[in-house]
Coordinates of N, CA and C in Angstrom, one line a residue:
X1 N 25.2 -100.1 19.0 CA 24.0 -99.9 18.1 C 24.3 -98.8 17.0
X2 N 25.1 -97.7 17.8 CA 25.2 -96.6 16.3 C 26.4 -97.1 15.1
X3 N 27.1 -97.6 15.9 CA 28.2 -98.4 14.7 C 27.3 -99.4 13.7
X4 N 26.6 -100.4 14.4 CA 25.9 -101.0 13.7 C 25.4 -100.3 12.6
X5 N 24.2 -99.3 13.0 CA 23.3 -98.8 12.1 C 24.4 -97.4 11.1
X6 N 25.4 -97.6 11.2 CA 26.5 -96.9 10.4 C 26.4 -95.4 10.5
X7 N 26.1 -95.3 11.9 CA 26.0 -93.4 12.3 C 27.3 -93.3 12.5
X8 N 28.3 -93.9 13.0 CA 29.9 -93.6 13.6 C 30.4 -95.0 13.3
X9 N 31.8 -94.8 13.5 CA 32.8 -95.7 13.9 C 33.3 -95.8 14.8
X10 N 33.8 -96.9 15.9 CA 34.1 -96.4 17.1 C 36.1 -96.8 16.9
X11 N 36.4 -96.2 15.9 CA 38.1 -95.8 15.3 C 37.7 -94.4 14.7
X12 N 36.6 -94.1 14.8 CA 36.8 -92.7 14.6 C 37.3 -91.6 15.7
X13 N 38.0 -90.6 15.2 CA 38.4 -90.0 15.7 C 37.3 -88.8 16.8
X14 N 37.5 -88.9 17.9 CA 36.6 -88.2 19.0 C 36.1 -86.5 18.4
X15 N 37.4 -85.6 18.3 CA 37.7 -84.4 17.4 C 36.3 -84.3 16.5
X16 N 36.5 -85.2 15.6 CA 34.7 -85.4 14.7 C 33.5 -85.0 15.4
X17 N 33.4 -85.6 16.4 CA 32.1 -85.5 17.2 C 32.5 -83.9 18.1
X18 N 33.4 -83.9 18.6 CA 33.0 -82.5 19.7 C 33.4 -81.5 19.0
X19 N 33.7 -81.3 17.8 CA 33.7 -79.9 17.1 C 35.0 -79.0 17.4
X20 N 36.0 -79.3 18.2 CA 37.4 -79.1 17.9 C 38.2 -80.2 18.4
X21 N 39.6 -79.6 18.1 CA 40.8 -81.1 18.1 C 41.1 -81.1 20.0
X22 N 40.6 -82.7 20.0 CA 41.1 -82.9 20.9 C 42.5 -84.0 21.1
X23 N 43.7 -83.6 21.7 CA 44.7 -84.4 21.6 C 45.4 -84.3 22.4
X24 N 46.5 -85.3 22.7 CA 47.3 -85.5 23.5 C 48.0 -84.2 23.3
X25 N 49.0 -83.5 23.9 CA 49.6 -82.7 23.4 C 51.4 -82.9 23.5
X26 N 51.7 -84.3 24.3 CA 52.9 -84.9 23.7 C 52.8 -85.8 22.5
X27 N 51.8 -86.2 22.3 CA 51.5 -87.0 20.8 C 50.3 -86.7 19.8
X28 N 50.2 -85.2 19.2 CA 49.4 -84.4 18.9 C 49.2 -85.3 17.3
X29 N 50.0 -86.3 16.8 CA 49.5 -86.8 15.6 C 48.6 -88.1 16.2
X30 N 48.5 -88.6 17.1 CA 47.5 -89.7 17.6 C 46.1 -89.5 17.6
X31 N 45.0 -89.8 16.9 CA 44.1 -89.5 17.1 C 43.2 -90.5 18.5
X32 N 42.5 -89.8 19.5 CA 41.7 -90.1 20.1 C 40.4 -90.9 19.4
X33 N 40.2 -92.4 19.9 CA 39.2 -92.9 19.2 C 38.0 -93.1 20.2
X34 N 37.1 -93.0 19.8 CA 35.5 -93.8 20.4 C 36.2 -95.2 20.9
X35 N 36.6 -95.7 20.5 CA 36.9 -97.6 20.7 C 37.9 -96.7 22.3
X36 N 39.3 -95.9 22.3 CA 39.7 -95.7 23.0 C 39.3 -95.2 24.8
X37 N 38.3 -94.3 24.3 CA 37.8 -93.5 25.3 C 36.7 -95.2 25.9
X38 N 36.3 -96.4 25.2 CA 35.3 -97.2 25.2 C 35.9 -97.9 26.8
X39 N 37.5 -98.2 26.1 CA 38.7 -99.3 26.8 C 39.3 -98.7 27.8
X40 N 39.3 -97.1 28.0 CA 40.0 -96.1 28.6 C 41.6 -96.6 28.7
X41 N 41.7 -96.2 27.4 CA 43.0 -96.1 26.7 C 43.1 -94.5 25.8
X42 N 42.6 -94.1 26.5 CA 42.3 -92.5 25.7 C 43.4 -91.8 26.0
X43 N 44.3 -92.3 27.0 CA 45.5 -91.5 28.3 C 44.6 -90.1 28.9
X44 N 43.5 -89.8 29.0 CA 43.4 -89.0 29.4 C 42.9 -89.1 31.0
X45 N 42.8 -88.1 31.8 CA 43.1 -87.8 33.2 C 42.2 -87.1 34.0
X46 N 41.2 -87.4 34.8 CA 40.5 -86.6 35.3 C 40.7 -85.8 36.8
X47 N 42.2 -85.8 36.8 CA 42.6 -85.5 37.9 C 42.3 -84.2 38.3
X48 N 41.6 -83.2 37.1 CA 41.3 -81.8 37.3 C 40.0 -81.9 37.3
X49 N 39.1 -83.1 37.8 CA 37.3 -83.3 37.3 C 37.2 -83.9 36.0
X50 N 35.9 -84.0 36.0 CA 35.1 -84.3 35.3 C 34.0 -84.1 34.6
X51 N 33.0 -83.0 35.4 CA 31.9 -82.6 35.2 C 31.5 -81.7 34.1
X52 N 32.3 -80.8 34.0 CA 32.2 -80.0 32.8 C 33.1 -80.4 31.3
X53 N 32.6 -80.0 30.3 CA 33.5 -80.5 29.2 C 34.6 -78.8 28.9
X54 N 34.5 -77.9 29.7 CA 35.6 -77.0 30.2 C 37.1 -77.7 30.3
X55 N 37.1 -78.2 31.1 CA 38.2 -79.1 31.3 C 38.9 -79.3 30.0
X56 N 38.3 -80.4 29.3 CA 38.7 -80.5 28.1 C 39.2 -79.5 27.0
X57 N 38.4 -78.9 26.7 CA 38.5 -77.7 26.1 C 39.7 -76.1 26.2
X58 N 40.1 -76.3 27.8 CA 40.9 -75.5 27.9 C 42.2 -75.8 27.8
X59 N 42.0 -77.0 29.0 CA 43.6 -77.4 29.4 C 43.6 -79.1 29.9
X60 N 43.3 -79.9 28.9 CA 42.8 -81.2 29.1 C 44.1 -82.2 29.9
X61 N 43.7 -82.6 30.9 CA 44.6 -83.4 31.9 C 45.2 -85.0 30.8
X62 N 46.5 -85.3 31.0 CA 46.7 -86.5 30.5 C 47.6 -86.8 31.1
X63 N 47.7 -88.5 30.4 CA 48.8 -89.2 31.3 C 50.1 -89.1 30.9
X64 N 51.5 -89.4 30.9 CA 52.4 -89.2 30.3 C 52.5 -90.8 28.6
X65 N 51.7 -91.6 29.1 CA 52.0 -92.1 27.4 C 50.6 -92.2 26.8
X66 N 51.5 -92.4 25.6 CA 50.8 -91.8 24.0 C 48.7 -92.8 24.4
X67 N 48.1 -92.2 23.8 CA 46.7 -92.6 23.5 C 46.8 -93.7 23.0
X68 N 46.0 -94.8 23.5 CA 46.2 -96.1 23.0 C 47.4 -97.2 23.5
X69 N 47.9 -96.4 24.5 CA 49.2 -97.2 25.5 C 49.4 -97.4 26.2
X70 N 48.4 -97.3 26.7 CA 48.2 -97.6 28.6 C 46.6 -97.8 29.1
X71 N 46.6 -98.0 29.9 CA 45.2 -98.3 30.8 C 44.9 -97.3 31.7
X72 N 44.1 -96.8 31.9 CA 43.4 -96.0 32.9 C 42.2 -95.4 33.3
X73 N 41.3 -96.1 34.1 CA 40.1 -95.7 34.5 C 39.8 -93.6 34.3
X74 N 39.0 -93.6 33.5 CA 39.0 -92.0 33.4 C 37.3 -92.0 33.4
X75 N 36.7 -91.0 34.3 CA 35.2 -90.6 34.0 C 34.7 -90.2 32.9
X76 N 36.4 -88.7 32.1 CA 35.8 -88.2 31.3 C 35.3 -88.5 30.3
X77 N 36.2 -89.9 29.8 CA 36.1 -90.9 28.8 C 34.3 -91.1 28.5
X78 N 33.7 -91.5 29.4 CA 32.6 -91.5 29.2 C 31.3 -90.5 29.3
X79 N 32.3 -89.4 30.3 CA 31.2 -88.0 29.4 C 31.6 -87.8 28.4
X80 N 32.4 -88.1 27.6 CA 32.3 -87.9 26.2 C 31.7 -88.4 25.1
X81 N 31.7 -89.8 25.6 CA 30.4 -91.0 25.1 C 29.4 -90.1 24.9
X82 N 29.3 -89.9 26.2 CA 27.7 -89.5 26.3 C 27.4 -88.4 25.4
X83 N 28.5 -87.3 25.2 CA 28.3 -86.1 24.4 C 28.0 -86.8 23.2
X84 N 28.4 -87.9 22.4 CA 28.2 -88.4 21.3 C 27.1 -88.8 20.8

């Protein structure tokens, strides 16, 4: 519905919305997208939790390939949604 009504893009980059850069840090030019975190293809890892967006922010868990290259069920993906 927000893509629709032209509030976001879901190829926009995540970074946009949470107010600093969030990234892989073996592939720090890939941007994390809405569409990605939607597919959970974000590579990210909630192997350290979930519940706080701390996690993220300090020392964000990931998989070993690039964002957009793999498949993996992740919670955080969608508390991030949600932050959005």
């Amino acid at each position: 519905h927000l893509q629709e009504e032209g509030k976001l893009d879901i190829d926009d980059d995540i970074s946009k919305y949470l107010g600093y850069p969030l990234r892989h840090p073996k592939y720090p030019e890939v941007a994390i997208t809405l569409k990605m975190l939607m597919s959970h293809t974000s590579a990210l890892s909630d192997a350290k939790g979930y519940f706080t967006l701390d996690v993220l922010e300090n020392d964000p868990p990931f998989h070993p390939y690039a964002p957009g290259e793999g498949y993996s069920y992740c919670n955080l993906n969608y508390n991030l949604l949600g932050s959005v």
